Every structure is written in structure tokens, then in C-alpha cells.
Coordinates of C-alpha atoms in Angstrom, one line a residue:
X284 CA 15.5 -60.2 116.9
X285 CA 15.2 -56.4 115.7
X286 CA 14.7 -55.1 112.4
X287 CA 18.6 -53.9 111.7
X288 CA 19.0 -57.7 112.1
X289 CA 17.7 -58.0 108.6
X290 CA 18.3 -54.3 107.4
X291 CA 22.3 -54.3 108.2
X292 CA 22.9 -56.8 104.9
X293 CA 20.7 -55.5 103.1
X294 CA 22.2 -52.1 103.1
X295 CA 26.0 -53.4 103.1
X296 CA 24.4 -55.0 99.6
X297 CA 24.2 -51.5 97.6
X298 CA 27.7 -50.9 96.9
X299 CA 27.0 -47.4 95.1
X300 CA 28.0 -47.2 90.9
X301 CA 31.5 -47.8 91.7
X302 CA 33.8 -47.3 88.3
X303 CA 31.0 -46.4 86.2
X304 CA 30.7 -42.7 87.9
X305 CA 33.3 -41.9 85.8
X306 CA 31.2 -43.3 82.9
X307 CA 28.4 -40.6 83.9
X308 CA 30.5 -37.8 85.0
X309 CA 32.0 -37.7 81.6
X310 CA 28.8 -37.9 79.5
X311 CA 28.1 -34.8 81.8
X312 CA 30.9 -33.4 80.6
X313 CA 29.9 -34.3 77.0
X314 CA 26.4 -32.8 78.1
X315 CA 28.0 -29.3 79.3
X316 CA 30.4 -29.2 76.3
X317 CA 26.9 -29.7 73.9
X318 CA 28.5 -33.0 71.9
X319 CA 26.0 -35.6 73.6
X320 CA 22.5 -36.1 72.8
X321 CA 21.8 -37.4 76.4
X322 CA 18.8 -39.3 76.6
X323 CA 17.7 -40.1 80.3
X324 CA 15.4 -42.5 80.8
X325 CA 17.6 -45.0 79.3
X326 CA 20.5 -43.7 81.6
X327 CA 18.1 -44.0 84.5
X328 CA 17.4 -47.4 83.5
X329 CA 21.2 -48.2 82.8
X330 CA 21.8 -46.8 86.4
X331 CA 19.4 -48.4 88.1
X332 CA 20.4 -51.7 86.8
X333 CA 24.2 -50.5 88.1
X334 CA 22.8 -50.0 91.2
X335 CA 20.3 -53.1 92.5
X336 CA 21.7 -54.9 95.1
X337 CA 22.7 -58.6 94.6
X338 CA 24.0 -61.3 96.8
X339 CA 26.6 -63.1 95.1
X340 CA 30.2 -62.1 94.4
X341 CA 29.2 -64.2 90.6
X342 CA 26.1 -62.2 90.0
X343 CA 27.8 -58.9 90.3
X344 CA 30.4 -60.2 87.9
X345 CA 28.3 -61.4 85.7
X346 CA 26.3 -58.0 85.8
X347 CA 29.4 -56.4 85.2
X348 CA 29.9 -58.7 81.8
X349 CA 26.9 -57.4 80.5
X350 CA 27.1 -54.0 81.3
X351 CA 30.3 -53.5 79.1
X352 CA 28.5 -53.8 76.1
X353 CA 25.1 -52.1 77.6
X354 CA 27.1 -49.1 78.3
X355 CA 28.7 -49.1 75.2
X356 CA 25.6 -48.9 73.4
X357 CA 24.4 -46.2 75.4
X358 CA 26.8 -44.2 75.1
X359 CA 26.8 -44.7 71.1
X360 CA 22.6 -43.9 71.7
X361 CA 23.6 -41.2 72.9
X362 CA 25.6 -39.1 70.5
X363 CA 24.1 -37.7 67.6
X364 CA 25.8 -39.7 64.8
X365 CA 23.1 -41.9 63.2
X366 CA 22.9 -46.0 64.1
X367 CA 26.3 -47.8 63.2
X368 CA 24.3 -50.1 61.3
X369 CA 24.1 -47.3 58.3
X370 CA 28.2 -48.0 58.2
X371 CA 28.2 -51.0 57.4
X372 CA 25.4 -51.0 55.0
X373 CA 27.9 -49.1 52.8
X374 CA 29.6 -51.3 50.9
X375 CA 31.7 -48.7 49.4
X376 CA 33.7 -48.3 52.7
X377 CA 35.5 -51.8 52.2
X378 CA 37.1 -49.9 49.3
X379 CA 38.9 -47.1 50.9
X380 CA 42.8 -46.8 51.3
X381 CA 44.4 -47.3 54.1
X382 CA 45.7 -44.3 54.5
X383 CA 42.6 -42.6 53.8
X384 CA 41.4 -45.1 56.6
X385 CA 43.6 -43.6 58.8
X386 CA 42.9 -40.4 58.1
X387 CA 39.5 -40.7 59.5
X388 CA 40.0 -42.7 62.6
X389 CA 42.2 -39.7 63.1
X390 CA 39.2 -37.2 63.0
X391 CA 37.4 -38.8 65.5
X392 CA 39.9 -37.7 68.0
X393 CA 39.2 -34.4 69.6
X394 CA 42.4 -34.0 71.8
X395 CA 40.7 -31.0 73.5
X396 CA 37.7 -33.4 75.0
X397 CA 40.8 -35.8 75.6
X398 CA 42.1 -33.2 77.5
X399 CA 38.8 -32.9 79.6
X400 CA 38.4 -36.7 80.5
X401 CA 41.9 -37.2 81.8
X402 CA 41.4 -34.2 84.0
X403 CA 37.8 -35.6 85.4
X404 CA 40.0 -38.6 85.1
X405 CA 42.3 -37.1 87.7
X406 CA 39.6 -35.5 90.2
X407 CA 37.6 -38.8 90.2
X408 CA 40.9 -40.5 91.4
X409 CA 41.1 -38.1 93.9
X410 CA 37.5 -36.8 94.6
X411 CA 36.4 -40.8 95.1
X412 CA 38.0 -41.2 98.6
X413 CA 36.6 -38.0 100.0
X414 CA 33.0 -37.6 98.2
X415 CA 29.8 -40.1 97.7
X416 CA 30.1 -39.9 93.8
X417 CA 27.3 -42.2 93.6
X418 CA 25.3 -39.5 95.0
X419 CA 26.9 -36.6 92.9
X420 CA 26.1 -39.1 89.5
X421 CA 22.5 -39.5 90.8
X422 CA 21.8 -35.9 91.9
X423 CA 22.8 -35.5 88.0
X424 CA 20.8 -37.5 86.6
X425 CA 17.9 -36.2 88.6
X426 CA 18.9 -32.6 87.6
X427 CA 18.7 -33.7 83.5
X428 CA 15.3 -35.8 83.9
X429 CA 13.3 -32.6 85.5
X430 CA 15.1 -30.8 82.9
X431 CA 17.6 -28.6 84.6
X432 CA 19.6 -27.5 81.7
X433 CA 17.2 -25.7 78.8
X434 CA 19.2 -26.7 75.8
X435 CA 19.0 -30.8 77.2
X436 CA 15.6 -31.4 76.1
X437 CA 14.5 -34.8 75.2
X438 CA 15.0 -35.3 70.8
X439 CA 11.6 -36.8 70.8
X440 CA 9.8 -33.5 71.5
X441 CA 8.2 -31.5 69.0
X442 CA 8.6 -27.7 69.3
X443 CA 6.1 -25.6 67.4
X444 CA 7.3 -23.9 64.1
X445 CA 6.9 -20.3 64.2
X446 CA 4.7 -18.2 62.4
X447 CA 4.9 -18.5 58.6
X448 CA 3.5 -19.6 55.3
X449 CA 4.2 -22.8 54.1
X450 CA 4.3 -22.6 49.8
X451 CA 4.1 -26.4 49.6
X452 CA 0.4 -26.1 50.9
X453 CA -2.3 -24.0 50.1
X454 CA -2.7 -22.2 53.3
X455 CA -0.9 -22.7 56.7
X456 CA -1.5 -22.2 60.1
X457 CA -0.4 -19.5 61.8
X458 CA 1.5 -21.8 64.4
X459 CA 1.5 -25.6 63.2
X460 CA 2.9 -28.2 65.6
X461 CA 6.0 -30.1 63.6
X462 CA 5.0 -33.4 65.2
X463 CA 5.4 -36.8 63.1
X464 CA 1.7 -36.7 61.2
X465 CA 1.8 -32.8 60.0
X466 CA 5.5 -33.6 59.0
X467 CA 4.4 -36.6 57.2
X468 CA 1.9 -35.0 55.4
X469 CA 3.9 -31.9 54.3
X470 CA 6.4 -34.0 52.7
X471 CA 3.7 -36.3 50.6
X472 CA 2.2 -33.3 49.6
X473 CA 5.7 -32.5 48.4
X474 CA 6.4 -35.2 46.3
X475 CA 2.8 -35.3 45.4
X476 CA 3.5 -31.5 43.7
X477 CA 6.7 -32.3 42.3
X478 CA 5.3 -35.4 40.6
X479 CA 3.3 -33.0 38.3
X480 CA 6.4 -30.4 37.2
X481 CA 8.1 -31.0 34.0
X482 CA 10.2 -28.5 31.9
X483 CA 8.3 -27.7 28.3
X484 CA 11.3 -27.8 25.8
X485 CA 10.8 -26.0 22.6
X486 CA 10.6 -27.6 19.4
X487 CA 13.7 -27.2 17.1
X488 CA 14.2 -24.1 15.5
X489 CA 14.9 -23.6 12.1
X490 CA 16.5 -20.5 12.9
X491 CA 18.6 -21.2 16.0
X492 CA 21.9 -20.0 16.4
X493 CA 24.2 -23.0 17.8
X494 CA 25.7 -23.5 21.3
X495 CA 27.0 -26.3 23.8
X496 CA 26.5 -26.7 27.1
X497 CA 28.5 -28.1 29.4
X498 CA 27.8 -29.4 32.4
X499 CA 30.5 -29.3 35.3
X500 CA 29.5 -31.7 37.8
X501 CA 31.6 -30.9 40.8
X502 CA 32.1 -33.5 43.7
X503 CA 32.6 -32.2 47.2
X504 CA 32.1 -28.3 46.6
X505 CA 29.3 -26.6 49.2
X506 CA 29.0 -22.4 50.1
X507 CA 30.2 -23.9 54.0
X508 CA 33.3 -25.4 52.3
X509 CA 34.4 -22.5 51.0
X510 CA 33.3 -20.7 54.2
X511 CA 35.4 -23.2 56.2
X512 CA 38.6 -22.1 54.0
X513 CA 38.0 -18.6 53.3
X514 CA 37.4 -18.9 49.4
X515 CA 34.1 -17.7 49.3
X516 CA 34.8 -15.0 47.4
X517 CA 37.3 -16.3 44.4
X518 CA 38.6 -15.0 40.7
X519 CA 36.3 -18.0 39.2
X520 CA 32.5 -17.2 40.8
X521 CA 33.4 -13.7 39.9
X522 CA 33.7 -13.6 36.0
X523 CA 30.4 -15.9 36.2
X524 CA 27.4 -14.4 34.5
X525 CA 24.6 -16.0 37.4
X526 CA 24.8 -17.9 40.9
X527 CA 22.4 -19.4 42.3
X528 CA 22.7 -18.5 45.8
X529 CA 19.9 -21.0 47.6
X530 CA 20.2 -23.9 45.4
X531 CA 20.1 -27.7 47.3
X532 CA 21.5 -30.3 45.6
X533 CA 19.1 -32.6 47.4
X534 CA 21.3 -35.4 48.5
X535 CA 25.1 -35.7 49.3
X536 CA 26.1 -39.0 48.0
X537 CA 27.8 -38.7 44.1
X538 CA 25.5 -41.8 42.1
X539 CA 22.2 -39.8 43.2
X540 CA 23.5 -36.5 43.1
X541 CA 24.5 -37.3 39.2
X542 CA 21.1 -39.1 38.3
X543 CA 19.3 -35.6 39.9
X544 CA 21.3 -33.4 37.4
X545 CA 20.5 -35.7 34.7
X546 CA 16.8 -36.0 35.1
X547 CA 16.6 -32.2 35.8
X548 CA 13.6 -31.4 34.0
X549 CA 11.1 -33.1 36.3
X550 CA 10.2 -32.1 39.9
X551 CA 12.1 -33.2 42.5
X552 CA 12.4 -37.3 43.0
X553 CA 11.8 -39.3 46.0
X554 CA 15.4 -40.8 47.1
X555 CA 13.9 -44.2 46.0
X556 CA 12.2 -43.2 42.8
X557 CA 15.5 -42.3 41.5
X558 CA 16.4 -45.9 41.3
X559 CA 13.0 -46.3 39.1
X560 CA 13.3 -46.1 35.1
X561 CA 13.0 -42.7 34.2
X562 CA 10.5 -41.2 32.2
X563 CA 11.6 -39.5 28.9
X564 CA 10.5 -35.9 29.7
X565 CA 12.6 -35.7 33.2
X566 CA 16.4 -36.4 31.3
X567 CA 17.5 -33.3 30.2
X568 CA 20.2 -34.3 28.2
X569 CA 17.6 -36.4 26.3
X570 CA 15.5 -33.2 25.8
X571 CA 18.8 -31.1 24.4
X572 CA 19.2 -34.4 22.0
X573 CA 15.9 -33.9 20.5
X574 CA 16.9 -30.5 19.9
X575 CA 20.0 -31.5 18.1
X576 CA 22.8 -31.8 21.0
X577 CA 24.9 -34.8 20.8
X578 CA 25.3 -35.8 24.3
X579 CA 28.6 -36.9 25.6
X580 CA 30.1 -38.2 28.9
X581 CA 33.2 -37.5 30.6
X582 CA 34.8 -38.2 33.9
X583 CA 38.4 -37.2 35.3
X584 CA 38.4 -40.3 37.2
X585 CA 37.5 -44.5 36.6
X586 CA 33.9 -43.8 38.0
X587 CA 34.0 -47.5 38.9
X588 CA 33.7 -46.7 42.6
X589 CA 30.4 -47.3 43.7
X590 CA 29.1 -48.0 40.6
X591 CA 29.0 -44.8 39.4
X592 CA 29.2 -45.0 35.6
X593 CA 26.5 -47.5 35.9
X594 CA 24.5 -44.2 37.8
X595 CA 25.2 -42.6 34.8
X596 CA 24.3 -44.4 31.7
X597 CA 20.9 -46.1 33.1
X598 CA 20.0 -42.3 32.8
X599 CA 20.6 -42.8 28.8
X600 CA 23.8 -41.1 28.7
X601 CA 26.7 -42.7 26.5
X602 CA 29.6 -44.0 28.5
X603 CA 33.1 -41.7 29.0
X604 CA 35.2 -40.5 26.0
X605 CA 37.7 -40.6 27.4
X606 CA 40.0 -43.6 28.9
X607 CA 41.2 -41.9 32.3
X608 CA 44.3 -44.4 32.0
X609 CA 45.4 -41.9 29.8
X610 CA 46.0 -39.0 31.2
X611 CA 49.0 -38.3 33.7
X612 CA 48.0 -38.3 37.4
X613 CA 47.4 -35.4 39.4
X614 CA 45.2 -37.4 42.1
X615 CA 45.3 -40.4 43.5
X616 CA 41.5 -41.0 44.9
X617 CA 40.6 -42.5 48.3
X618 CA 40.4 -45.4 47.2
X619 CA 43.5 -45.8 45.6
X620 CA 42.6 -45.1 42.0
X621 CA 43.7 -42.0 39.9
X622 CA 42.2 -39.0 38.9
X623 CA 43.5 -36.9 36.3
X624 CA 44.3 -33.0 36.1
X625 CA 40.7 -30.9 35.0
X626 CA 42.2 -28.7 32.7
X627 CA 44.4 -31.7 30.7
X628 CA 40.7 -33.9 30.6
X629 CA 38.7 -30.7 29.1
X630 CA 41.5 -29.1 27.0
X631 CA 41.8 -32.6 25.1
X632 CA 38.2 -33.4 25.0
X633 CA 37.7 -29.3 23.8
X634 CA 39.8 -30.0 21.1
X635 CA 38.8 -33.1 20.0
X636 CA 35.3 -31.4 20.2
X637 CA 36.3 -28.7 17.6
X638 CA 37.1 -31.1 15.4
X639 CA 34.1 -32.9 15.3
X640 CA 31.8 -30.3 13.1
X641 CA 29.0 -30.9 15.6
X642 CA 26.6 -28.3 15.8
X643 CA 25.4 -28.8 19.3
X644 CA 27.2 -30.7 22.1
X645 CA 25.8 -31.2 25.5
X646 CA 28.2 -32.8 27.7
X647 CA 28.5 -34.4 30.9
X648 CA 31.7 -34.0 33.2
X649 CA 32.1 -35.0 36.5
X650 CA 34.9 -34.1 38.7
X651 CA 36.5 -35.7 42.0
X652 CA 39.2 -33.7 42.5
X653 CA 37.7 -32.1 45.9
X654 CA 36.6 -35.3 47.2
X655 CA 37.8 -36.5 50.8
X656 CA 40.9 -38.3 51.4
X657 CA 42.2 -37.4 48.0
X658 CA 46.3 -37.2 47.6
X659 CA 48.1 -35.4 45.6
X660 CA 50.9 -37.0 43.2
X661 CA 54.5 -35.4 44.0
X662 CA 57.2 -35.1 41.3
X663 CA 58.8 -38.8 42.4
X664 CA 55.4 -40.5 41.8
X665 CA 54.7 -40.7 45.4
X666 CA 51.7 -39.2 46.9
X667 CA 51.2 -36.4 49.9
X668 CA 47.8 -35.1 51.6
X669 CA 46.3 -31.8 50.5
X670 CA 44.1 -29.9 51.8
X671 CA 41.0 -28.6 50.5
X672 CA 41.8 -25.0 49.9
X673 CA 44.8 -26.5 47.7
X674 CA 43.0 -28.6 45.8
X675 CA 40.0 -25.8 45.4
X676 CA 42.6 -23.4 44.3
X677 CA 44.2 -25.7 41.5
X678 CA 40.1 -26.9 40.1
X679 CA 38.9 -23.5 40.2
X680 CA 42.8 -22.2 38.5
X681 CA 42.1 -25.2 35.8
X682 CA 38.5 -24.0 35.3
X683 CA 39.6 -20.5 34.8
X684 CA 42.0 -21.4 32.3
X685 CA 39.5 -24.0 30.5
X686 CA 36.8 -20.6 30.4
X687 CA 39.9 -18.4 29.1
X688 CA 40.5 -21.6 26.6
X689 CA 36.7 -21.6 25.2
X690 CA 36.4 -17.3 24.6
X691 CA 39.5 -17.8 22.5
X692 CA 37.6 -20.1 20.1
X693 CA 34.7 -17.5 19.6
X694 CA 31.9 -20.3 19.7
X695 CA 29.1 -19.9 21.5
X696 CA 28.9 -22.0 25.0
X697 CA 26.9 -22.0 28.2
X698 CA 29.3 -23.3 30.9
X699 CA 27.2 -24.5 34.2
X700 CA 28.8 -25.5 37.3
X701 CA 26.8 -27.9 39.5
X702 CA 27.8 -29.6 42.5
X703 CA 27.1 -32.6 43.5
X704 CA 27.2 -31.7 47.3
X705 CA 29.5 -30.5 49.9
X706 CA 32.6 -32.0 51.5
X707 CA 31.7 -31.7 55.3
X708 CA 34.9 -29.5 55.8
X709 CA 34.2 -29.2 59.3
X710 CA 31.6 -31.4 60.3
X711 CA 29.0 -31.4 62.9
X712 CA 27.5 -32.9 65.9
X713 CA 25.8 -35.9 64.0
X714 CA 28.6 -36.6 61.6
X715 CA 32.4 -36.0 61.6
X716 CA 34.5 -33.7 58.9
X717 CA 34.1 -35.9 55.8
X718 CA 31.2 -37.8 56.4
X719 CA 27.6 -37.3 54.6
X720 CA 25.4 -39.8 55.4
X721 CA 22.1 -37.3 56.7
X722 CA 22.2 -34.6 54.0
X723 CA 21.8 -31.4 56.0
X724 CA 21.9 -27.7 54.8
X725 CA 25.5 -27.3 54.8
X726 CA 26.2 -29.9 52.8
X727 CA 23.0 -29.5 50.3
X728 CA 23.5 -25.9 49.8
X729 CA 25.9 -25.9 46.9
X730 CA 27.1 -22.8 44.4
X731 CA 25.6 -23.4 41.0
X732 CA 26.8 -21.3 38.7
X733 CA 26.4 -20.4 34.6
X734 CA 29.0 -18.4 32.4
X735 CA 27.7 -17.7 28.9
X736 CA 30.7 -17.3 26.3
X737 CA 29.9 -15.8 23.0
X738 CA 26.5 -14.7 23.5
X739 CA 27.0 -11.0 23.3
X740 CA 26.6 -10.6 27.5
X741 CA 28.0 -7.0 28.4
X742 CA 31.0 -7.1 31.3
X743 CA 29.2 -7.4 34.9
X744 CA 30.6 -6.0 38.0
X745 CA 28.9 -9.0 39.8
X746 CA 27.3 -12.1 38.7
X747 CA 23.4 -11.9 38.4
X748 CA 21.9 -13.6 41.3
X749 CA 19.2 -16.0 41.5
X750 CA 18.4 -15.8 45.2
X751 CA 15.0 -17.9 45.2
X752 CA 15.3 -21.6 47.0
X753 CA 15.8 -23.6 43.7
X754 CA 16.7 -26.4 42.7
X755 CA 17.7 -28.5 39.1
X756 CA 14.3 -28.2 37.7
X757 CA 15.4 -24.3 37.5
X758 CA 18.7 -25.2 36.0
X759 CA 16.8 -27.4 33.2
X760 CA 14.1 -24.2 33.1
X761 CA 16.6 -21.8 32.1
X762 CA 18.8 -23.9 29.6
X763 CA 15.0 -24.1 27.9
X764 CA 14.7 -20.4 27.7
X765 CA 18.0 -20.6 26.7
X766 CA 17.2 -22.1 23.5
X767 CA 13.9 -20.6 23.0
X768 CA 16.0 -17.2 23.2
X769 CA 18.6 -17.7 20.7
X770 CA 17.1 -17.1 17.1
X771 CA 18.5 -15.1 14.5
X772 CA 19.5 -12.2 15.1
X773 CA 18.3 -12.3 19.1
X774 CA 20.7 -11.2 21.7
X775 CA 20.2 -13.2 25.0
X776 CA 18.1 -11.3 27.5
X777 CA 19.7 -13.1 30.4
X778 CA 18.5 -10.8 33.2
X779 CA 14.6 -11.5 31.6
X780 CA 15.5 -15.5 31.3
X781 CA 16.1 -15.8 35.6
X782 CA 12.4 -13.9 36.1
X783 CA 10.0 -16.4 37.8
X784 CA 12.4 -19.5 37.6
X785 CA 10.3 -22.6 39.8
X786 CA 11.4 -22.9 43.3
X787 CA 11.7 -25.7 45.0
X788 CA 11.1 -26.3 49.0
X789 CA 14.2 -27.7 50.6
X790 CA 14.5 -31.6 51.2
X791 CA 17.0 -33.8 50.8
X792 CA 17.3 -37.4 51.3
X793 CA 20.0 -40.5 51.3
X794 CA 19.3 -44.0 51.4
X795 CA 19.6 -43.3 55.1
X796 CA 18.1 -40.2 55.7
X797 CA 15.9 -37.8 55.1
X798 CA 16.1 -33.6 56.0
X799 CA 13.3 -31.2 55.7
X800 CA 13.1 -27.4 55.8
X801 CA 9.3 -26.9 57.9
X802 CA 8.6 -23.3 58.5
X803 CA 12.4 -21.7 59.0
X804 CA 13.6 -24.8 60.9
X805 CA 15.0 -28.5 59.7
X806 CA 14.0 -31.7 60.9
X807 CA 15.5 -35.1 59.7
X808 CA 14.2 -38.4 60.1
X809 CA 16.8 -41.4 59.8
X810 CA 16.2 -45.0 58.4
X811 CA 14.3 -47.6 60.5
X812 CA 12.9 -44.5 63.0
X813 CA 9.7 -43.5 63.1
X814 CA 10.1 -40.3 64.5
X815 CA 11.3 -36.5 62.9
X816 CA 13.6 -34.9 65.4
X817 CA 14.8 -31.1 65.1
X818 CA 18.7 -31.0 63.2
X819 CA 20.7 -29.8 66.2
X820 CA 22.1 -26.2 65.9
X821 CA 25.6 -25.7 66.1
X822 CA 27.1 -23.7 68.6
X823 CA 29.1 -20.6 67.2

């Protein structure tokens, strides 16, 4: 008896990948095209277990069971969009239209890459009766494990930050490591340094000369949006008095994004320290009260979604003036609900607001009217999609006019426009256009803005520029100075009131993420992982 006796069916045994080349050969393709965050030992793994020969015609079925949902996995390991389970742990999803529904299954086709796979579709058809794609899938999977292609490094390496200083510590190295422990530690030295800044509010002055402020809380509204839709540059930014060119909203969900604005006099907050009772000192609009402002709330929409208003009043702020139920519909939200016109909510609450006698208002108002998936209403009550740039135009129209509304009455008011956070026109690698679940730059980087009415500020080419990475403890800073700078008979010295405004270092967190600027690059860290992984750059 000679050794191919027993060799022979043993060899007949390994029946090569079969069907699942094409599963390889088009996460190569995913690979090439930079929309796959191929990791390869698992692949190996997967491919080995493809691969081992077994006796019986049930064993390779049942392998075949069980690979289904293996593979699946994988491949979902494998992109960059963070673990499923983050879906479903928001509940708010459940609440979403249908057609709003639809409207994002139909983002996550990209017919271009559909285009691709029925091609390699097409050649595997073919190609399989003439080649060994086993061996083609394997020599590829080799290739990618000794790292043949640059950019298709393992996520779970480190690179070493360039040269730099680093403000949140007290000296830096030249070259630091970003590994997990010095990442760590720069961020609880963060926190720990943020803990200790407050805003110092004056004390009342006898001599003040009266203003409101007014707080425009903007959903959805980033410097990348209006990138994406070539509005950068618009009528409204332009008769502004000072942007804020670096400012990060620090988080890209509306409920946290509001409490930030509202406890803007104290450092920056941990994402789950904003869900602690706040101290006194941190709410600004608590401060402004104890200067004489009579705060007030006011929405354009039910702010029952997601709890919102309940966001919003555990931060001690009264509940909304207004009963959006009144107001015609220009909006109907994605989840259904409507959303009134800007300009009808603040031209009726202005004039209710002259009426009152108050001295000093600070108010509140929050705005959806850029959120995703909203529709607007059509002359027959129906509903039809806009796009952003339509929307964008009609808030920052209503705005315009609301501005043109408060010179006429010849009262003294600061207008500030803070976003929440961006809309995601265009999406990214990790998430698709709409959706914000890890807060990076382009979605945190928002345009905060400040128009000063009445306050004797001369005509400005441009808008002054703050151009420092800030954040709302500079907002809450300057409204101080503000104050302090309006006696009798003083004209505001805005260009002195932006000198030596705090900066803040740029981190931003969800419930689900967190997103770190270390040395001129970002790293984020998601929710049940361990490790901090570079933010992929996207391709131009």
C-alpha cells in the first residue's frame, strides 16, 4: 500500500473557497476603493475555517449554515460604521416616519459600488472556469497580512503624533506615542482642567444700560454643511458683528448639545456629567437672571422627540411660550410632527416681548428647521422633500428679516447664533449622510456667530473673527464682558471684549463615542472598546 493510497482522499477533500471568493474579491474591491476597514486576521481565520477539509456531505452543509451569519458579521467588522448594537440602543429611531425611513435605506445605496460588484460579479462567472480563484483570494489575503498596500494598516496601531505642544499639559514631548495610556491620560487631564473654569459674572450695575440676548440655537448647521452646498459665504454671516471660526459644539446629538449651551459658563463637561445636576455657577441663563434677565424658552417645534424639553428645563429654564400647535406649518419633522416658520415663532414672540416692559430678556430658541428628513408643507397641505440648501436659504432669509425686524425697534440686543451641530450632508467612511453617532470634526465644527443691534457698532466690511479653538465657555465669557461693558455713557469696545477669550482643546463625545484632537490629528474611541483608533481621513 503506497502513501497516495491515503494522500488521494485527503486531497480530493479540500474543495478550495468555492462561492465565497466572490465574498473576498469584493471586500478587495471595497479595500482598493478605501470604504473597508479590512481587518485580516479575522479574514484569515474566516478563510481558513472556509477552507479545512471535512468528510461528510452534512458537515460541509452544516459549515455552510454557520458561515452565513460568520460572514455577515465580518463583513459588518469590517466597515468603519460603529457596532449595530449603538442602533438599536436609540430609542428615538422607533419614532421616525416612514418616509424618512426610506429615505435612509436609500442612502446606503452607492449605485457606483453596485456598479463594481456586478461587474466582478460578471468576471467571477467567467474567470471561475479558467482560474484557481481560491489561489487568487489567498495570494490576497497574504498580500494585505504582510501589508502590501500602505494605506491598509491594521486600526489597532498607534502612529506617533508629530512634533508639537500640547496646551492641555504643562510640557510635551517632542514626539509622544498616541497609544491607549498617553491618550487616556491627556483626556483626564482634560476634564480634570475644565473642572476648575467658571465664568466670573459681574454683580448688577446700578448704572447699566439694558439689553436682551437671544440665543439662536440652530439644529443641523456645521462650516462642512454649508461647504457641501456652496453657502459658505451668505447675506446673513456677513452683516454679523463676530464669528467664531474654530468653535466645537462638542457633541452632535440635540438634548446634549442644548444642556452645553445652557451650562456655558463652566468648562467643558464629561458626556455623562451632563446628566448630573448642575451646579449654579455653570447655567448661564441663571447667571443673566441674577443680573436682571428674565429668562424665556422657545422652540419652533413640539420638542417632545427625545425628550428634549425635559433636556431643557432640568437646566432651570422655564418651559416654551409658545404652543407650537399654533402656528401654521412650514415643516413637517422626521418624525412626523410639525415645525413652524422661524420668522412667524420670533416675530410673534418679539412682539409680545415689547409689550412686556421687561428690562432684560434672555431667551432661549431652538430651531429644527435644517434637521434631516425634514419635509416641506406644499400649498394643498401635502408634504414634498427639500433639500438642505432650500431650507438653509429660507432660515437664514427668516433670520435676516427677524435682525432687520429688531434694528427697527431701536432697542438694544445681542443676537447669538449657536449650533447645535452639523447635519452630515455628505457623510463619511464610518457613518452615512445624516447620521451622527461618533461626533467628528465636521460635524462639531459649527459657525457661532453674534450681531449686536443698537450698541453704537460702526458698519464692518467683515465680521470680526475669533479664530482661537473655542468653545461655549468663550460664548458665556464674552456675554460677561458684555455686561460689564455697558455702563452709562460707555460705547462697547467689541474688538477689546474678543482679546484673550479661554480656549478650549477639541473633544467631543456622545453616549457612544468619544473624539479627541492629540497633537494635529483625531482619534475616537467608541463604547464598549478599549482601544483609541486614528478617525480615517477622507479621500479628496
Amino acid at each position: 500500500m503506497t502513501s497516495s493510497t491515503f494522500s488521494t482522499p485527503l486531497l480530493e477533500r479540500w474543495r478550495g473557497l468555492g462561492a465565497w471568493n466572490l465574498y473576498f474579491l469584493a471586500k478587495f474591491l471595497l479595500v482598493a476603493a478605501a470604504l473597508l476597514d479590512f481587518k485580516v486576521l479575522p479574514n484569515l481565520l474566516f478563510a481558513a475555517f472556509l477552507l479545512i477539509p471535512l468528510p461528510g456531505q452534512w458537515l460541509r452543509v452544516g459549515r455552510q449554515v454557520v458561515a452565513v451569519p460568520l460572514g455577515i458579521a465580518l463583513f459588518y467588522h469590517d466597515t468603519w460604521l460603529p457596532p449595530f448594537s449603538r442602533l438599536l440602543a436609540q430609542p428615538g429611531v422607533l419614532d421616525f416616519s416612514w418616509d424618512y425611513l426610506l429615505e435612509l435605506l436609500a442612502r446606503y445605496i452607492n449605485w457606483n459600488l453596485v456598479a463594481g460588484l456586478i461587474l466582478l460579479l460578471v468576471a467571477y462567472s467567467y474567470l471561475r472556469h479558467w482560474l484557481r480563484l481560491s489561489t487568487v483570494s489567498l495570494l490576497g489575503l497574504a498580500w494585505l497580512a504582510v501589508g502590501g498596500l500602505p494605506s491598509l494598516s491594521s486600526s489597532n496601531s498607534q502612529p506617533t503624533a508629530v512634533a508639537g505642544t500640547d496646551s492641555a499639559t504643562a510640557t510635551a514631548p517632542v514626539a509622544v506615542v498616541a497609544d491607549n495610556a498617553t491618550l487616556d491620560a491627556w483626556l483626564d487631564r482634560f476634564f480634570t482642567s475644565e473642572r476648575q473654569r467658571v465664568t466670573n459674572f459681574p454683580v448688577e450695575k446700578p448704572d447699566e444700560q439694558p439689553f436682551d440676548l437671544l440665543v439662536i440655537n440652530v439644529c443641523s448647521l456645521a462650516w462642512d454643511d454649508l461647504s457641501t452646498v456652496g453657502m459658505r459665504d451668505n447675506p446673513l454671516f456677513s452683516r454679523l458683528d463676530v464669528i467664531f471660526d474654530q468653535f466645537n459644539s462638542a457633541t452632535s446629538y440635540s438634548g446634549p448639545a442644548a444642556i452645553r449651551v445652557l451650562r456655558a459658563s463652566c468648562g467643558q463637561s464629561s458626556h455623562a456629567g451632563l446628566y448630573q445636576p448642575p451646579a449654579d455657577q455653570c447655567l448661564l441663563f441663571q447667571n443673566l437672571a441674577k443680573l436682571g434677565f428674565q429668562s424665556q424658552t422657545l422652540l419652533n417645534h413640539s420638542g417632545h422627540f427625545d425628550n428634549f424639553i425635559g433636556d431643557i428645563t432640568s437646566q432651570h429654564m422655564p418651559q416654551p411660550g409658545f404652543n407650537i400647535a399654533n402656528f401654521p406649518r412650514a415643516l413637517v419633522s422626521f418624525d412626523g410632527s410639525p415645525v413652524a416658520g422661524d420668522l412667524d415663532v420670533l416675530s410673534n414672540w418679539w412682539g409680545k416681548r415689547e409689550q412686556s416692559g421687561a428690562q432684560h430678556v434672555s431667551l432661549f430658541y431652538n430651531t429644527i428647521s435644517l434637521h434631516d428628513g425634514n419635509r416641506i408643507v406644499t400649498a394643498d397641505g401635502g408634504t414634498r422633500p427639500a433639500d438642505y440648501a432650500t431650507r438653509a436659504t429660507r432660515l437664514f432669509t427668516d433670520l435676516g428679516k427677524f435682525l432687520d425686524e429688531l434694528e427697527r425697534s431701536g432697542r438694544r440686543v445681542v443676537v447669538a447664533i449657536v449650533p447645535e451641530h452639523g447635519a452630515a450632508l455628505h457623510g463619511d467612511r464610518m457613518q452615512l449622510s445624516g447620521m451622527r453617532e461618533i461626533p467628528t470634526p465636521s460635524i462639531t465644527h459649527v459657525p457661532v456667530g453674534l450681531k449686536f443691534i443698537g450698541m453704537g457698532q460702526p458698519a464692518r466690511n467683515e465680521p470680526l473673527k475669533v479664530s482661537s479653538p473655542t468653545s461655549f465657555l468663550a460664548l458665556s465669557e464674552l456675554v460677561s464682558r458684555v455686561y460689564a461693558g455697558l455702563g452709562a455713557g460707555q460705547t462697547l469696545d467689541l474688538p477689546g471684549l474678543l482679546v484673550d477669550l479661554p480656549t478650549t482643546e477639541r473633544v467631543s463625545e456622545t453616549s457612544g463615542a468619544q473624539v479627541l484632537n492629540f497633537q494635529g490629528r483625531t482619534y475616537m474611541r467608541l463604547q464598549g472598546q478599549p482601544d483609541w483608533q486614528p478617525v480615517p481621513k477622507e479621500t479628496p
